[in-house]
């Protein structure tokens, strides 16, 4: 999008004095996603309105012809029948096209929201929204926003019908139109008051709704802890604590809507009755024919449909409020990528230059400088909170530093081709998440899908092949039918990382749940059975640090020292990092 010329000064608002509505921008994009379907809904609605406006006049004229036994009755009856059929058919087409448009818009909003969410650095959304809030925005809010294109498209017909009917009423008899117009200001004021009062109620209702969803997701995630602690009643009360506030906002929302509906339900029939009464008097004095009175009564009823715009406004208000919540998610900044390829002969040299990362205003990494030669196994150790996992995230570009630069084989990660980056950087985590229908598919999950023999070899290297083959269908066992312990889950996570090992492999405390023998087997396989490259091991284990080529000792978000483990072991502060861990006799002399 081209930059606007002459942007307003940052110290003062734009000339309009109003900020652009992000919810409106999202709805505009939703319109553009399904222009054909939205236009079809609009055209069918307008055509239906035209038929509805023509039908009373044709029926009235037909009635007069029948009463007068005038010629042309057959043609008039045929035209009336055609218009009646067209009225029903167009209503059906509006319903069908509107349903398709709503479904497409909702699906597009959800795909866009999920795609944007997955394009963010993993911490971005978690820092801003809770899991339950995200689920609400991507499901319920997206569904409500998805109705807006259809509602707006049918809104033209909803307004055209009563306005056209009022014009037709004036053409039929100007005095009847004048009677109806006398009460129109009250109806207009009623609709305006509803639109203004409803928007804020809906916004607050959706906010509290998301808060309850967030608390419920938290409780479900910690269900075992809650059961073990016997605090189910307390957690239920905590999850449902916002219900009174939700009830208050919901009641207020329905009160606003109810007042508008009741007001229009009283005012509209009253206006219609007065019009019919005056029409009856006009008929008695010969100013109207029976057919014209029939048409006038129908036009009065259609003009009264202006009160039905309340429902349209309510749907638009809810859709716009929901779109604003979706827009808040879409406003989170995406990770920017480059196109530079990594050198084909690179061995995985990793460099961090002045890297600083802050979370919630507090520094987690402070000006970190680190150079890891290609092919080196580097263990990163330090007390909890030292910044080890953040260092691992920066090294593999799961997050970007607030300042500084990270390079792989001389290429800044921010400039590298993202597809190649994901192929060349492998990860294993402390709590791996498995994706796929089967165990084998979960191990093959990644930027590229390795062949089955490679997957099985990776599982053997990670010590997972033995227990996988004991499952009912081995590697073809559905994940839902594979009960896994914490250690088995970690071994599968490590196996997946081995299967996708590139020039840089990062294990973020990925062996913490393994027994000593298995951990030793995995460490040896990492050096001997996996594609050669640089290894970054975030670890609390003394044995893992001892087997590494180098150790980066972190303290307070800084690199305190980089040296072989045996050399660092001479420092009492370094030994304190492993307090409570049995020393390795070969290194702790």
XYZ file of C-alpha atoms in Angstrom:
589
model
C 0.000 0.000 0.000
C 1.544 3.335 -0.963
C 2.375 5.667 1.869
C 0.089 8.691 2.095
C 1.641 11.992 1.239
C 1.952 14.546 3.978
C 1.179 12.388 7.060
C -0.196 14.228 10.047
C 2.197 15.304 12.743
C 2.695 12.602 15.412
C 2.041 15.225 18.074
C -1.498 15.913 16.910
C -4.394 13.805 15.633
C -5.374 13.655 11.967
C -7.548 16.394 10.579
C -10.685 14.350 11.086
C -9.989 14.090 14.820
C -11.062 10.424 14.751
C -8.941 7.318 14.829
C -9.615 4.741 12.100
C -11.775 1.887 13.336
C -9.781 -1.380 13.093
C -13.014 -3.364 13.273
C -14.325 -1.570 10.191
C -11.106 -2.420 8.345
C -11.540 -6.117 9.171
C -15.153 -6.062 7.972
C -14.094 -4.291 4.777
C -11.572 -7.066 4.132
C -14.300 -9.637 4.788
C -16.465 -7.943 2.127
C -13.584 -8.039 -0.331
C -13.016 -11.737 0.341
C -16.497 -12.690 -0.944
C -17.494 -9.859 -3.278
C -19.525 -12.028 -5.680
C -21.556 -13.672 -2.917
C -22.069 -10.386 -1.067
C -23.205 -8.610 -4.229
C -25.506 -11.546 -4.995
C -27.129 -11.213 -1.576
C -27.532 -7.483 -2.166
C -28.978 -7.952 -5.672
C -31.392 -10.662 -4.559
C -32.443 -8.488 -1.639
C -32.959 -5.415 -3.823
C -34.874 -7.472 -6.388
C -37.010 -8.872 -3.587
C -37.659 -5.346 -2.324
C -38.665 -4.258 -5.840
C -41.075 -7.170 -6.134
C -42.481 -6.467 -2.662
C -43.062 -2.841 -3.661
C -44.711 -3.723 -6.972
C -46.962 -6.432 -5.557
C -49.436 -4.216 -3.563
C -50.073 -1.940 -6.535
C -50.615 -4.887 -8.865
C -52.912 -6.655 -6.373
C -54.892 -3.469 -5.786
C -55.256 -2.855 -9.505
C -56.319 -6.485 -10.035
C -58.936 -6.171 -7.303
C -60.388 -3.035 -8.894
C -60.549 -4.797 -12.278
C -62.361 -7.741 -10.696
C -64.860 -5.504 -8.894
C -65.539 -3.508 -12.052
C -65.545 -6.593 -14.332
C -63.159 -4.639 -16.533
C -61.124 -6.241 -19.343
C -57.545 -7.295 -18.659
C -58.319 -9.242 -15.469
C -56.593 -12.390 -16.745
C -53.328 -10.600 -17.468
C -53.491 -8.838 -14.108
C -54.056 -12.150 -12.272
C -51.147 -13.726 -14.144
C -48.862 -10.833 -13.225
C -49.947 -11.069 -9.590
C -49.144 -14.804 -9.537
C -45.718 -14.212 -11.115
C -44.884 -11.539 -8.533
C -46.015 -13.779 -5.659
C -43.799 -16.639 -6.878
C -40.896 -14.244 -7.445
C -41.318 -12.858 -3.921
C -41.028 -16.338 -2.386
C -38.172 -17.379 -4.689
C -36.109 -14.238 -4.034
C -36.545 -14.629 -0.273
C -35.202 -18.167 -0.587
C -32.244 -16.982 -2.690
C -31.412 -14.273 -0.138
C -31.426 -16.886 2.632
C -29.241 -19.289 0.616
C -26.722 -16.715 -0.624
C -26.638 -15.065 2.797
C -25.863 -18.362 4.516
C -23.047 -19.104 2.069
C -21.616 -15.593 2.461
C -21.694 -15.788 6.259
C -20.034 -19.209 6.242
C -17.305 -18.043 3.841
C -16.659 -14.829 5.770
C -16.490 -16.638 9.104
C -14.128 -19.289 7.723
C -11.932 -16.606 6.156
C -11.747 -14.600 9.392
C -10.797 -17.710 11.348
C -8.167 -18.771 8.801
C -6.739 -15.265 8.751
C -6.694 -15.066 12.537
C -5.098 -18.486 12.993
C -2.599 -17.843 10.181
C -1.603 -14.533 11.738
C -1.358 -16.116 15.180
C 0.977 -18.823 13.878
C 3.106 -16.227 12.062
C 3.925 -14.428 15.322
C 6.841 -15.041 17.615
C 5.467 -17.600 20.138
C 5.543 -15.152 23.054
C 3.697 -12.321 21.266
C 0.139 -13.579 21.630
C 0.748 -15.139 25.059
C 2.042 -11.825 26.403
C -1.095 -10.009 25.235
C -3.932 -12.530 25.432
C -4.765 -15.573 27.523
C -5.448 -18.892 25.801
C -9.179 -18.688 26.518
C -9.369 -15.145 25.159
C -7.659 -16.248 21.949
C -10.093 -19.138 21.540
C -13.039 -16.754 22.014
C -11.677 -14.285 19.453
C -11.064 -17.009 16.858
C -14.387 -18.809 17.343
C -17.338 -16.853 18.736
C -16.108 -13.373 17.810
C -15.118 -14.463 14.299
C -18.561 -16.052 13.833
C -20.334 -12.839 14.872
C -18.085 -10.695 12.691
C -18.672 -13.118 9.801
C -22.374 -12.249 9.744
C -21.661 -8.564 9.046
C -21.266 -8.779 5.223
C -24.613 -10.559 4.856
C -26.293 -8.224 7.342
C -24.993 -5.149 5.529
C -25.926 -6.568 2.119
C -29.480 -7.293 3.227
C -29.572 -3.988 5.068
C -29.946 -2.091 1.793
C -33.106 -4.022 1.008
C -34.273 -3.608 4.618
C -34.077 0.170 4.216
C -35.173 0.290 0.556
C -38.428 -1.561 1.252
C -39.924 0.842 3.837
C -38.591 3.957 2.074
C -39.945 2.769 -1.273
C -43.219 1.822 0.380
C -43.508 5.324 1.835
C -43.006 6.825 -1.628
C -45.571 4.400 -3.071
C -47.952 5.317 -0.253
C -47.571 8.998 -1.148
C -48.240 8.201 -4.805
C -51.350 6.248 -3.799
C -52.611 8.975 -1.468
C -50.538 11.876 -0.205
C -52.682 12.320 2.926
C -51.986 8.782 4.068
C -48.257 9.357 3.605
C -48.490 12.592 5.601
C -50.168 10.716 8.485
C -47.330 8.177 8.550
C -44.618 10.825 8.279
C -46.010 12.568 11.350
C -44.805 9.685 13.528
C -41.541 9.002 11.659
C -39.306 11.308 13.802
C -40.177 9.281 16.897
C -39.233 6.038 15.135
C -35.957 7.519 13.841
C -35.013 8.738 17.306
C -35.768 5.303 18.711
C -33.405 3.613 16.238
C -30.624 6.128 16.830
C -30.819 5.693 20.608
C -30.653 1.928 20.221
C -27.561 2.020 17.997
C -25.707 4.284 20.422
C -26.604 2.365 23.576
C -26.104 -1.134 22.211
C -22.483 -0.849 21.040
C -20.901 -0.303 24.462
C -23.019 -3.038 26.081
C -21.960 -5.583 23.472
C -18.273 -4.693 23.808
C -18.294 -5.140 27.594
C -20.294 -8.354 27.358
C -17.777 -9.878 24.938
C -14.863 -8.828 27.172
C -16.291 -10.587 30.243
C -17.225 -13.600 28.131
C -13.575 -13.903 27.060
C -12.415 -13.626 30.683
C -14.590 -16.571 31.731
C -13.270 -18.593 28.780
C -9.692 -17.799 29.833
C -10.282 -18.982 33.390
C -11.955 -22.156 32.149
C -9.012 -23.005 29.869
C -6.605 -22.470 32.777
C -8.666 -24.782 35.003
C -8.873 -27.498 32.332
C -5.110 -27.303 31.788
C -4.502 -27.825 35.511
C -7.289 -30.347 36.110
C -4.970 -32.941 37.683
C -3.451 -30.399 40.055
C -6.905 -29.165 41.065
C -8.108 -32.731 41.667
C -4.998 -33.580 43.698
C -5.378 -30.440 45.812
C -9.117 -30.985 46.330
C -9.878 -27.413 45.284
C -12.534 -28.167 42.663
C -15.232 -26.090 44.373
C -12.858 -23.162 44.815
C -11.783 -23.277 41.147
C -15.375 -23.521 39.993
C -16.147 -20.396 41.981
C -13.101 -18.631 40.508
C -14.039 -19.535 36.932
C -17.632 -18.394 37.406
C -16.815 -15.292 39.474
C -17.333 -12.911 36.494
C -20.834 -14.317 35.862
C -22.635 -11.537 37.808
C -20.828 -8.930 35.702
C -21.677 -10.879 32.539
C -25.277 -11.080 33.710
C -25.389 -7.320 34.334
C -23.986 -6.483 30.892
C -26.250 -9.047 29.236
C -29.316 -7.694 30.993
C -28.415 -4.146 30.039
C -27.797 -5.212 26.438
C -31.190 -6.899 26.218
C -32.862 -4.002 28.014
C -31.568 -1.611 25.361
C -32.673 -3.987 22.625
C -35.966 -4.696 24.358
C -36.800 -1.020 24.770
C -36.149 -0.476 21.067
C -38.276 -3.481 20.079
C -41.111 -2.585 22.452
C -41.030 1.034 21.327
C -41.148 0.098 17.677
C -43.782 -2.588 18.365
C -46.052 0.062 19.872
C -45.291 2.928 17.540
C -45.340 1.011 14.249
C -48.753 -0.698 14.653
C -50.162 2.577 15.961
C -49.009 4.403 12.848
C -50.348 1.624 10.629
C -53.720 1.686 12.379
C -54.000 5.457 12.006
C -53.132 5.201 8.306
C -55.799 2.526 7.785
C -58.364 4.587 9.704
C -57.703 7.647 7.566
C -57.737 5.436 4.464
C -61.148 4.081 5.466
C -62.465 7.616 5.746
C -60.978 8.482 2.365
C -62.632 5.380 0.869
C -65.982 6.375 2.365
C -65.715 9.811 0.730
C -64.789 8.306 -2.639
C -61.185 9.578 -2.614
C -59.850 5.997 -2.769
C -60.931 2.811 -4.518
C -61.055 -0.529 -2.722
C -57.952 -1.652 -4.595
C -56.082 1.538 -3.671
C -57.015 1.037 0.008
C -55.687 -2.536 -0.219
C -52.445 -1.254 -1.727
C -52.242 1.562 0.846
C -52.705 -0.867 3.737
C -49.936 -3.065 2.358
C -47.640 -0.100 1.800
C -48.303 1.116 5.323
C -47.289 -2.326 6.630
C -44.121 -2.289 4.509
C -43.289 1.243 5.639
C -43.729 0.073 9.207
C -40.975 -2.476 8.516
C -38.612 0.403 9.211
C -38.905 -0.768 12.814
C -37.359 -4.065 11.742
C -34.137 -2.206 11.006
C -33.572 -2.475 14.769
C -32.647 -6.128 14.329
C -30.322 -5.286 11.453
C -28.623 -2.618 13.541
C -28.258 -5.028 16.454
C -26.543 -7.602 14.250
C -24.246 -4.968 12.747
C -23.335 -3.594 16.173
C -22.457 -7.055 17.469
C -20.532 -7.875 14.294
C -18.557 -4.648 14.453
C -17.722 -5.146 18.144
C -16.604 -8.703 17.411
C -14.538 -7.491 14.451
C -12.714 -5.052 16.727
C -11.662 -7.941 18.962
C -10.459 -9.879 15.926
C -8.596 -6.778 14.725
C -6.731 -6.534 18.051
C -5.264 -9.985 17.381
C -4.421 -9.120 13.772
C -2.667 -5.948 14.935
C 0.121 -7.909 16.650
C 3.315 -7.452 14.605
C 4.373 -10.381 12.466
C 7.905 -11.706 12.242
C 9.582 -10.184 9.193
C 11.589 -12.449 6.920
C 14.238 -12.032 4.272
C 15.264 -14.063 1.265
C 19.013 -14.567 1.741
C 20.090 -18.213 1.442
C 22.438 -19.766 3.964
C 25.816 -20.759 2.510
C 25.714 -24.307 1.179
C 28.978 -25.236 2.899
C 28.056 -23.717 6.261
C 28.713 -25.841 9.347
C 26.360 -23.996 11.678
C 28.488 -21.189 13.096
C 26.240 -19.262 15.506
C 26.891 -15.672 16.574
C 25.047 -13.386 18.944
C 26.130 -9.751 18.851
C 24.923 -7.452 21.605
C 21.624 -9.303 21.955
C 19.150 -7.784 24.419
C 15.641 -9.107 25.075
C 13.069 -7.653 27.467
C 9.818 -9.113 28.742
C 7.225 -6.916 30.451
C 9.774 -4.128 30.605
C 12.385 -6.212 32.416
C 15.580 -7.335 30.618
C 15.946 -11.108 30.205
C 19.093 -11.013 28.061
C 21.534 -8.115 28.499
C 23.906 -7.368 25.648
C 24.847 -11.005 25.052
C 27.869 -11.646 22.829
C 28.482 -15.274 21.909
C 30.305 -17.060 19.091
C 29.845 -20.821 18.644
C 32.116 -22.384 16.001
C 30.417 -24.657 13.472
C 30.219 -28.278 14.582
C 30.622 -27.401 18.263
C 28.447 -28.780 21.036
C 27.758 -25.928 23.454
C 26.005 -26.498 26.772
C 24.236 -23.468 28.222
C 23.932 -23.627 32.016
C 22.837 -21.299 34.766
C 20.382 -20.902 37.597
C 16.654 -20.717 36.845
C 15.799 -17.317 35.390
C 19.272 -16.761 33.990
C 17.847 -16.438 30.441
C 18.828 -19.830 29.004
C 15.527 -20.605 27.232
C 15.308 -17.060 25.889
C 18.824 -17.506 24.483
C 17.660 -20.726 22.812
C 14.607 -18.961 21.349
C 16.737 -16.135 19.965
C 19.328 -18.542 18.546
C 16.688 -20.378 16.487
C 14.621 -17.275 15.725
C 11.573 -18.263 17.680
C 11.785 -14.672 18.847
C 13.725 -11.620 17.734
C 15.983 -9.598 20.018
C 14.908 -6.103 20.970
C 18.407 -5.016 20.006
C 21.452 -6.766 18.647
C 21.827 -9.367 15.925
C 21.907 -13.159 15.553
C 23.797 -14.765 12.650
C 23.977 -18.315 11.345
C 26.947 -19.004 9.099
C 27.363 -15.267 8.668
C 23.755 -14.577 7.610
C 21.565 -12.485 9.963
C 18.541 -14.596 10.874
C 16.201 -11.690 10.101
C 17.487 -11.670 6.513
C 17.522 -15.433 5.957
C 15.007 -17.366 3.874
C 12.479 -18.654 6.457
C 11.848 -21.962 4.688
C 15.547 -22.805 4.669
C 15.901 -21.577 8.233
C 13.256 -24.020 9.453
C 14.950 -26.851 7.591
C 18.377 -26.039 9.002
C 17.413 -25.341 12.622
C 15.968 -28.178 14.674
C 14.405 -27.924 18.119
C 13.514 -30.228 20.993
C 11.707 -28.862 24.053
C 11.211 -29.819 27.668
C 7.480 -30.323 27.099
C 7.116 -31.355 23.463
C 3.747 -31.095 21.701
C 3.061 -33.908 19.234
C 1.117 -33.235 16.029
C -0.118 -35.922 13.664
C -2.544 -38.792 13.541
C -0.014 -41.475 14.456
C 3.235 -41.745 16.382
C 5.180 -42.036 13.136
C 3.461 -38.966 11.673
C 4.259 -37.027 14.856
C 7.955 -37.864 14.520
C 7.927 -36.874 10.825
C 6.147 -33.572 11.552
C 8.233 -30.674 10.282
C 9.149 -28.437 7.357
C 10.070 -31.564 5.373
C 8.746 -35.073 5.923
C 11.582 -37.627 6.266
C 11.141 -41.180 5.036
C 10.039 -43.906 7.444
C 13.563 -45.457 7.760
C 14.977 -42.064 8.767
C 12.222 -41.618 11.335
C 12.878 -45.017 12.845
C 16.623 -44.367 12.939
C 15.991 -41.092 14.778
C 13.755 -42.925 17.253
C 16.491 -45.489 17.910
C 19.011 -42.708 18.481
C 16.649 -41.063 20.981
C 15.940 -44.338 22.789
C 12.292 -44.309 21.698
C 12.213 -47.160 19.180
C 11.915 -49.887 21.817
C 8.766 -48.605 23.525
C 7.205 -47.438 20.227
C 7.392 -50.992 18.842
C 5.593 -52.248 21.952
C 2.579 -50.091 21.115
C -0.428 -51.918 19.547
C 0.445 -50.839 15.981
C 3.992 -49.602 16.437
C 4.677 -46.398 14.549
C 1.161 -46.564 13.050
C -0.456 -46.361 16.497
C -2.804 -43.347 16.770
C -1.474 -40.805 19.252
C -4.768 -40.982 21.165
C -4.120 -44.702 21.777
C -0.507 -44.247 22.909
C -0.292 -43.541 26.655
C 3.068 -41.871 27.242
C 5.019 -41.074 30.377
C 6.892 -37.802 30.701
C 10.174 -39.461 29.787
C 8.671 -41.253 26.769
C 7.136 -37.997 25.557
C 10.524 -36.282 25.816
C 12.203 -39.083 23.904
C 9.676 -38.691 21.096
C 10.362 -34.958 21.079
C 14.100 -35.596 20.837
C 13.516 -38.209 18.113
C 11.533 -35.682 16.079
C 14.389 -33.181 16.446
C 16.930 -35.844 15.391
C 14.804 -36.691 12.338
C 14.922 -33.029 11.260
C 18.438 -32.198 12.417
C 20.075 -29.449 10.362
C 23.243 -27.452 10.749
C 21.962 -26.141 14.108
C 20.156 -28.329 16.638
C 18.803 -26.768 19.831
C 17.751 -28.940 22.777
C 16.000 -26.733 25.326
C 16.154 -28.851 28.493
C 14.822 -31.649 26.286
C 16.278 -34.516 28.367
C 15.275 -33.325 31.845
C 12.780 -36.186 32.376
C 15.102 -38.940 31.158
C 16.902 -41.313 33.514
C 20.672 -41.102 33.630
C 21.283 -44.136 31.402
C 18.859 -42.983 28.704
C 20.183 -39.433 28.855
C 23.725 -40.737 28.354
C 22.542 -42.824 25.378
C 20.820 -39.808 23.821
C 23.878 -37.589 24.352
C 26.149 -40.130 22.697
C 23.745 -40.573 19.784
C 23.584 -36.800 19.386
C 27.324 -36.775 18.709
C 27.600 -39.980 16.704
C 24.297 -40.857 14.979
C 22.779 -37.527 14.027
C 23.699 -35.261 11.126
C 26.851 -33.325 12.080
C 26.372 -29.693 13.007
C 26.289 -27.263 15.877
C 24.469 -28.342 19.037
C 23.068 -25.924 21.595
C 22.076 -27.753 24.778
C 20.101 -25.912 27.451
C 20.669 -28.142 30.443
C 20.703 -28.443 34.220
C 22.616 -31.734 34.128
C 26.224 -31.881 35.131
C 26.914 -34.861 32.856
C 25.569 -33.038 29.800
C 27.777 -30.029 30.519
C 30.761 -32.278 31.039
C 30.336 -34.000 27.673
C 29.949 -30.736 25.717
C 32.859 -29.149 23.852
C 32.186 -25.799 25.515
C 29.949 -24.466 28.253
C 28.304 -21.038 28.238
C 27.696 -20.063 31.850
C 24.783 -17.621 32.146
C 24.021 -15.431 35.115
C 21.428 -12.675 35.310
C 20.835 -12.525 31.556
C 24.529 -12.248 30.704
C 27.229 -14.664 29.593
C 29.530 -14.937 32.579
C 32.027 -17.241 30.913
C 32.519 -19.568 27.942
C 35.022 -22.361 28.466
C 35.342 -26.156 28.743
C 33.484 -27.634 31.694
C 36.650 -28.896 33.376
C 38.064 -25.383 33.477
C 34.859 -23.802 34.778
C 34.500 -26.480 37.447
C 37.334 -24.894 39.362
C 35.042 -21.944 40.131
C 32.897 -22.450 43.259
C 30.101 -20.272 41.810
C 29.967 -22.491 38.738
C 29.809 -25.609 40.907
C 26.914 -24.012 42.796
C 24.897 -24.054 39.554
C 24.786 -27.843 39.873
C 24.164 -27.930 43.632
C 22.382 -31.155 44.479
C 23.654 -32.882 41.323
C 26.102 -35.739 41.701
C 29.449 -34.742 40.159
C 31.010 -36.627 37.294
C 34.130 -38.311 38.722
C 35.954 -37.787 35.439
C 35.586 -34.016 35.514
C 35.000 -32.924 39.076
C 38.507 -33.541 40.376
